Structure formats: structure tokens, C-alpha cells
CSV table of C-alpha atoms and ligand atoms in Angstrom, one decimal:
chain,number,residue,atom,x,y,z
A,1,MET,CA,69.4,-60.5,-0.7
A,2,SER,CA,70.0,-58.0,2.0
A,3,ALA,CA,67.5,-57.6,4.8
A,4,GLU,CA,66.9,-54.0,3.6
A,5,SER,CA,65.7,-55.2,0.1
A,6,THR,CA,63.3,-57.8,1.6
A,7,ARG,CA,62.0,-55.7,4.4
A,8,GLY,CA,58.5,-54.6,5.0
A,9,PRO,CA,57.4,-51.0,5.2
A,10,ARG,CA,57.8,-48.8,8.2
A,11,LEU,CA,54.5,-47.1,8.6
A,12,VAL,CA,52.7,-44.8,11.0
A,13,LEU,CA,48.9,-44.7,10.7
A,14,LEU,CA,47.2,-41.5,11.9
A,15,GLY,CA,43.5,-41.0,12.3
A,16,LYS,CA,40.8,-40.0,14.7
A,17,GLN,CA,38.9,-42.4,16.8
A,18,GLY,CA,36.4,-44.2,14.6
A,19,ALA,CA,38.5,-43.7,11.5
A,20,GLY,CA,39.0,-47.5,11.3
A,21,LYS,CA,42.8,-47.1,12.0
A,22,GLY,CA,43.1,-50.2,14.2
A,23,THR,CA,41.4,-52.5,11.7
A,24,GLN,CA,43.4,-51.2,8.8
A,25,ALA,CA,46.7,-51.3,10.7
A,26,THR,CA,46.0,-55.0,11.5
A,27,ARG,CA,45.3,-55.8,7.8
A,28,VAL,CA,48.3,-53.9,6.4
A,29,ALA,CA,50.7,-55.4,8.9
A,30,GLU,CA,49.4,-58.9,8.1
A,31,HIS,CA,49.7,-58.2,4.4
A,32,TYR,CA,53.4,-57.3,4.7
A,33,GLY,CA,54.2,-59.8,7.4
A,34,VAL,CA,55.3,-57.1,9.9
A,35,ASP,CA,54.2,-56.3,13.4
A,36,HIS,CA,51.2,-54.1,14.2
A,37,MET,CA,52.0,-52.1,17.3
A,38,SER,CA,49.0,-50.4,18.8
A,39,THR,CA,50.0,-48.2,21.8
A,40,GLY,CA,46.9,-49.3,23.6
A,41,ASP,CA,48.0,-53.0,23.4
A,42,LEU,CA,51.6,-52.1,24.1
A,43,PHE,CA,50.6,-50.3,27.3
A,44,ARG,CA,48.4,-53.2,28.4
A,45,ASP,CA,51.3,-55.7,27.7
A,46,ALA,CA,53.8,-53.5,29.4
A,47,ALA,CA,51.6,-53.0,32.5
A,48,ALA,CA,50.9,-56.8,32.6
A,49,SER,CA,54.6,-57.6,32.4
A,50,GLU,CA,55.3,-54.9,35.1
A,51,THR,CA,58.1,-53.1,33.4
A,52,ASP,CA,59.0,-49.7,34.9
A,53,ALA,CA,57.5,-47.9,31.9
A,54,GLY,CA,54.5,-50.2,31.8
A,55,LEU,CA,53.7,-49.6,35.5
A,56,ALA,CA,54.2,-45.8,35.1
A,57,ALA,CA,51.8,-45.8,32.1
A,58,LYS,CA,49.2,-47.9,34.1
A,59,VAL,CA,48.9,-45.2,36.8
A,60,TYR,CA,47.8,-42.7,34.2
A,61,MET,CA,45.5,-45.1,32.3
A,62,ASP,CA,43.8,-46.2,35.5
A,63,ARG,CA,42.9,-42.6,36.1
A,64,GLY,CA,41.7,-42.2,32.5
A,65,ASP,CA,44.5,-39.6,31.9
A,66,LEU,CA,46.7,-39.3,28.8
A,67,VAL,CA,50.0,-40.9,29.4
A,68,PRO,CA,52.9,-38.3,29.3
A,69,ASP,CA,55.2,-38.3,26.3
A,70,GLU,CA,58.3,-39.6,28.0
A,71,THR,CA,56.5,-42.6,29.4
A,72,VAL,CA,54.9,-43.4,26.0
A,73,ILE,CA,58.3,-43.0,24.2
A,74,GLY,CA,59.9,-45.3,26.8
A,75,VAL,CA,57.4,-48.1,26.1
A,76,VAL,CA,57.6,-47.7,22.3
A,77,ALA,CA,61.4,-47.5,22.3
A,78,GLN,CA,61.6,-50.8,24.2
A,79,VAL,CA,59.2,-52.7,21.9
A,80,LEU,CA,60.7,-51.3,18.7
A,81,GLY,CA,64.1,-52.3,19.9
A,82,GLU,CA,63.1,-56.0,20.1
A,83,ASP,CA,63.2,-58.6,17.4
A,84,ASP,CA,64.9,-56.5,14.8
A,85,ARG,CA,61.6,-54.6,14.3
A,86,ILE,CA,63.1,-51.4,13.0
A,87,ALA,CA,64.9,-53.1,10.2
A,88,ARG,CA,62.1,-55.5,9.3
A,89,GLY,CA,59.3,-53.0,9.2
A,90,PHE,CA,56.3,-52.3,11.4
A,91,VAL,CA,52.9,-50.5,11.5
A,92,LEU,CA,52.5,-48.1,14.4
A,93,ASP,CA,49.0,-47.2,15.5
A,94,GLY,CA,48.3,-44.6,18.1
A,95,PHE,CA,51.8,-43.3,18.1
A,96,PRO,CA,53.1,-40.7,17.7
A,97,ARG,CA,50.3,-38.5,19.1
A,98,THR,CA,52.4,-35.4,19.8
A,99,ARG,CA,55.2,-33.5,18.1
A,100,ARG,CA,57.6,-34.5,20.8
A,101,GLN,CA,56.7,-38.2,20.2
A,102,ALA,CA,57.2,-37.8,16.4
A,103,GLU,CA,60.6,-36.3,17.0
A,104,ALA,CA,61.5,-39.1,19.4
A,105,LEU,CA,60.5,-41.7,16.8
A,106,HIS,CA,62.6,-40.0,14.2
A,107,ASP,CA,65.6,-40.3,16.5
A,108,LEU,CA,64.8,-43.9,17.4
A,109,LEU,CA,64.7,-44.9,13.7
A,110,ASP,CA,68.2,-43.6,13.2
A,111,GLY,CA,69.3,-44.8,9.7
A,112,TYR,CA,66.0,-46.6,9.0
A,113,PRO,CA,63.6,-43.8,8.1
A,114,LEU,CA,59.9,-44.1,8.2
A,115,ASP,CA,58.4,-44.8,4.8
A,116,LEU,CA,55.0,-43.2,5.3
A,117,ALA,CA,52.9,-41.5,7.8
A,118,ILE,CA,49.4,-42.1,6.5
A,119,ASP,CA,46.5,-39.9,7.7
A,120,LEU,CA,43.3,-41.8,7.5
A,121,ASP,CA,40.9,-38.9,6.8
A,122,VAL,CA,37.3,-39.3,7.9
A,123,PRO,CA,34.8,-36.4,8.1
A,124,THR,CA,33.7,-35.7,11.6
A,125,GLU,CA,30.0,-36.5,10.8
A,126,ILE,CA,30.9,-40.0,9.8
A,127,VAL,CA,33.0,-40.6,12.9
A,128,LEU,CA,30.3,-39.2,15.1
A,129,HIS,CA,27.7,-41.5,13.5
A,130,ARG,CA,30.1,-44.5,13.8
A,131,ILE,CA,30.9,-43.9,17.5
A,132,ALA,CA,27.8,-42.2,18.9
A,133,GLY,CA,25.6,-44.8,17.1
A,134,ARG,CA,27.5,-47.6,18.8
A,135,ARG,CA,25.8,-49.8,21.4
A,136,VAL,CA,27.4,-52.5,23.5
A,137,CYS,CA,26.1,-55.4,25.5
A,138,THR,CA,26.6,-54.7,29.1
A,139,GLN,CA,27.2,-58.3,29.9
A,140,CYS,CA,29.4,-59.9,27.1
A,141,GLY,CA,30.6,-56.8,25.3
A,142,THR,CA,29.2,-57.6,21.8
A,143,LEU,CA,29.1,-54.5,19.7
A,144,TYR,CA,26.0,-53.2,17.9
A,145,HIS,CA,25.1,-50.0,16.1
A,146,ILE,CA,21.8,-48.1,15.8
A,147,ASP,CA,22.0,-49.1,12.1
A,148,SER,CA,22.4,-52.8,13.0
A,149,PRO,CA,20.7,-53.4,16.3
A,150,PRO,CA,20.1,-56.7,18.0
A,151,LYS,CA,16.9,-58.5,16.8
A,152,GLU,CA,14.9,-57.8,19.9
A,153,ASN,CA,14.4,-54.6,21.7
A,154,TRP,CA,18.1,-53.9,22.6
A,155,THR,CA,18.6,-57.3,24.1
A,156,CYS,CA,21.9,-59.0,23.2
A,157,ASP,CA,21.5,-61.7,20.4
A,158,VAL,CA,24.5,-63.6,22.0
A,159,CYS,CA,23.7,-63.6,25.7
A,160,GLY,CA,20.4,-61.9,26.3
A,161,GLY,CA,22.1,-59.0,28.2
A,162,LYS,CA,21.0,-55.4,28.1
A,163,VAL,CA,22.5,-53.5,25.1
A,164,ALA,CA,23.2,-49.8,25.9
A,165,GLN,CA,25.4,-46.8,25.0
A,166,ARG,CA,28.7,-46.4,26.8
A,167,ASP,CA,29.0,-43.2,28.8
A,168,ASP,CA,32.1,-42.1,26.7
A,169,ASP,CA,30.3,-42.8,23.4
A,170,THR,CA,27.8,-39.9,23.7
A,171,GLU,CA,28.0,-37.3,21.0
A,172,GLU,CA,29.3,-34.8,23.5
A,173,ALA,CA,32.1,-37.0,24.8
A,174,VAL,CA,33.0,-38.0,21.2
A,175,MET,CA,33.2,-34.3,20.1
A,176,ARG,CA,35.4,-33.5,23.1
A,177,ARG,CA,37.8,-36.3,22.1
A,178,LEU,CA,37.8,-35.3,18.5
A,179,GLU,CA,38.7,-31.7,19.4
A,180,LEU,CA,41.5,-32.8,21.6
A,181,TYR,CA,42.7,-35.1,18.9
A,182,GLU,CA,42.8,-32.2,16.4
A,183,ILE,CA,44.7,-29.9,18.7
A,184,GLU,CA,47.2,-32.7,19.6
A,185,THR,CA,47.8,-34.2,16.2
A,186,LEU,CA,48.0,-31.1,14.0
A,187,PRO,CA,51.7,-30.6,14.9
A,188,VAL,CA,52.4,-34.3,14.1
A,189,ILE,CA,50.8,-33.9,10.7
A,190,GLN,CA,52.9,-30.7,10.1
A,191,PHE,CA,56.0,-32.6,11.2
A,192,TYR,CA,55.5,-35.4,8.6
A,193,ARG,CA,54.6,-32.9,5.9
A,194,ARG,CA,58.0,-31.4,6.5
A,195,THR,CA,59.8,-34.7,6.4
A,196,GLY,CA,58.0,-35.8,3.2
A,197,ALA,CA,56.5,-38.9,4.8
A,198,LEU,CA,52.9,-37.6,5.0
A,199,ALA,CA,50.2,-39.1,2.8
A,200,HIS,CA,46.4,-39.1,3.0
A,201,VAL,CA,43.9,-41.9,2.4
A,202,ASP,CA,40.1,-41.4,2.4
A,203,GLY,CA,39.0,-43.4,5.4
A,204,GLY,CA,35.3,-42.6,4.7
A,205,LEU,CA,35.2,-45.4,2.0
A,206,GLU,CA,34.2,-49.0,2.6
A,207,SER,CA,36.8,-50.9,4.6
A,208,ASP,CA,38.0,-53.1,1.7
A,209,GLU,CA,38.4,-50.0,-0.5
A,210,VAL,CA,40.5,-48.2,2.2
A,211,PHE,CA,42.7,-51.3,2.5
A,212,LYS,CA,43.3,-51.4,-1.2
A,213,LYS,CA,44.2,-47.7,-1.3
A,214,LEU,CA,46.6,-48.2,1.6
A,215,VAL,CA,48.4,-51.0,-0.2
A,216,GLU,CA,48.6,-49.1,-3.5
A,217,LEU,CA,50.1,-46.2,-1.6
A,218,VAL,CA,52.8,-48.3,0.1
A,219,GLU,CA,53.6,-50.1,-3.2
A,220,SER,CA,54.0,-46.8,-5.1
A,221,ARG,CA,56.3,-45.6,-2.4
A,222,PHE,CA,58.4,-48.8,-2.5
A,223,ASP,CA,58.6,-48.8,-6.3
A,224,ARG,CA,60.0,-45.4,-6.3
A,225,GLU,CA,62.5,-45.8,-3.6
A,226,ILE,CA,63.6,-49.4,-3.6
A,227,PRO,CA,64.6,-50.4,-7.1
B,1,ZN,ZN1,25.7,-60.1,25.3
């Protein structure tokens, strides 16, 4: 059998913060035995291994700024080029975030087109509740939620530390990030609508249900295009 007929899917997962994108990307990648590439992880790895692109990215991340397109593209291009990833399949999470990045990915995949760009749709109210309701142990980092608090008075069940809301999890901060996401990502959605790769999955469902729908979607795409 050729590598092409045994390959895994080439996927992009799109979705706002709190849509459960990272969790689903991990599960889908495991399911198909391909690599899950989250730009957050890629940047941390690249910065740790001190590649030029990684060090450039680190400067922006340390300031809390968005990393510019060309730097992001450089890091992704390097990692996609390793281990035959483009031919074998992959799940990209956190990339592309801009039209320019989507076009660069399209060029990088020369001859191995993306199978699907899946938009994990979650209503803003749900995302707000998920993130703004989040509380974290200031000592060990264990996550809680206003719906599932620690047993005693916002004291960590694990280490006894103080459990509090992170500054960037306030409703106001989350709304600001969501607005920025919409503005940035709309052109990416439009790009994939035009190439025919765009699909939507309801990310407001239970996590297992979302995963099931994602796999069904990928299978239906493969049945149709790979006899
Ligand atoms: Zn703790």
C-alpha cells in the first residue's frame, strides 16, 4: 500500500479559547496516530531549543504580544517539514490564525492538501462561563470551576493553597480576547470556505459527543475522497 492510502488526516482545528480545541485536537490526533501540533507547545519547544525562529517568538511571548505571522510561519514550517509529517497527516491547533498564515500553510502543503479545517463552534455565553468561571490554585496550578469548587472555602484540595481567579480570566479580559479572535479569524474561515475545506462542529456539546462528531466528519471526508 502506498503511504498516501494509509495516511492519517491533515486537519486544522479552529475555535475560540474555551472551545475545547486543545483537548479535541489531542484526542483526534491519538485516534489517527498522527501528531498534534499546538502552536503554543511548538513555540515553547522552539524557544527551549533556541532555534532562531523560537528565540524570535520568545521575545513576543515574554511581552505577552502576539507573535508576528512570519515568525509563526517559520516555526510551523520547520516542524511540519520533520518526520514526514505532511505526508503522514497531522492535527494543527492554534494555526493558522490569520489569512496570511492560512495562505502560507496552503503553500507549505504543496501537493498534499488539507483535508479539513474544522471550526469548533461554541456560543460566546458558554465560553465565557467556562473561562470566567475558572479558578486556579495559586500554588500548584490545579484547576477548579465555580461549578466544581474545592471542598473547603477556595482552599486547594491537593495542596491547601489559595484558589483564585487569574487576572486574564476575568469576564472583561475574556471578552476582549474573543473579540480579537473574531476579527482575526474571520478571514481564515472565509479562506477555507473558498478552498472547500471548511466544516463546522458544535463544540457546545459534551466532550465525548464532540469527539464522536469530529471522527464522523473525518471519516465521511475520507470515504468520499480516498476509495
Ligand atoms: Zn494546590
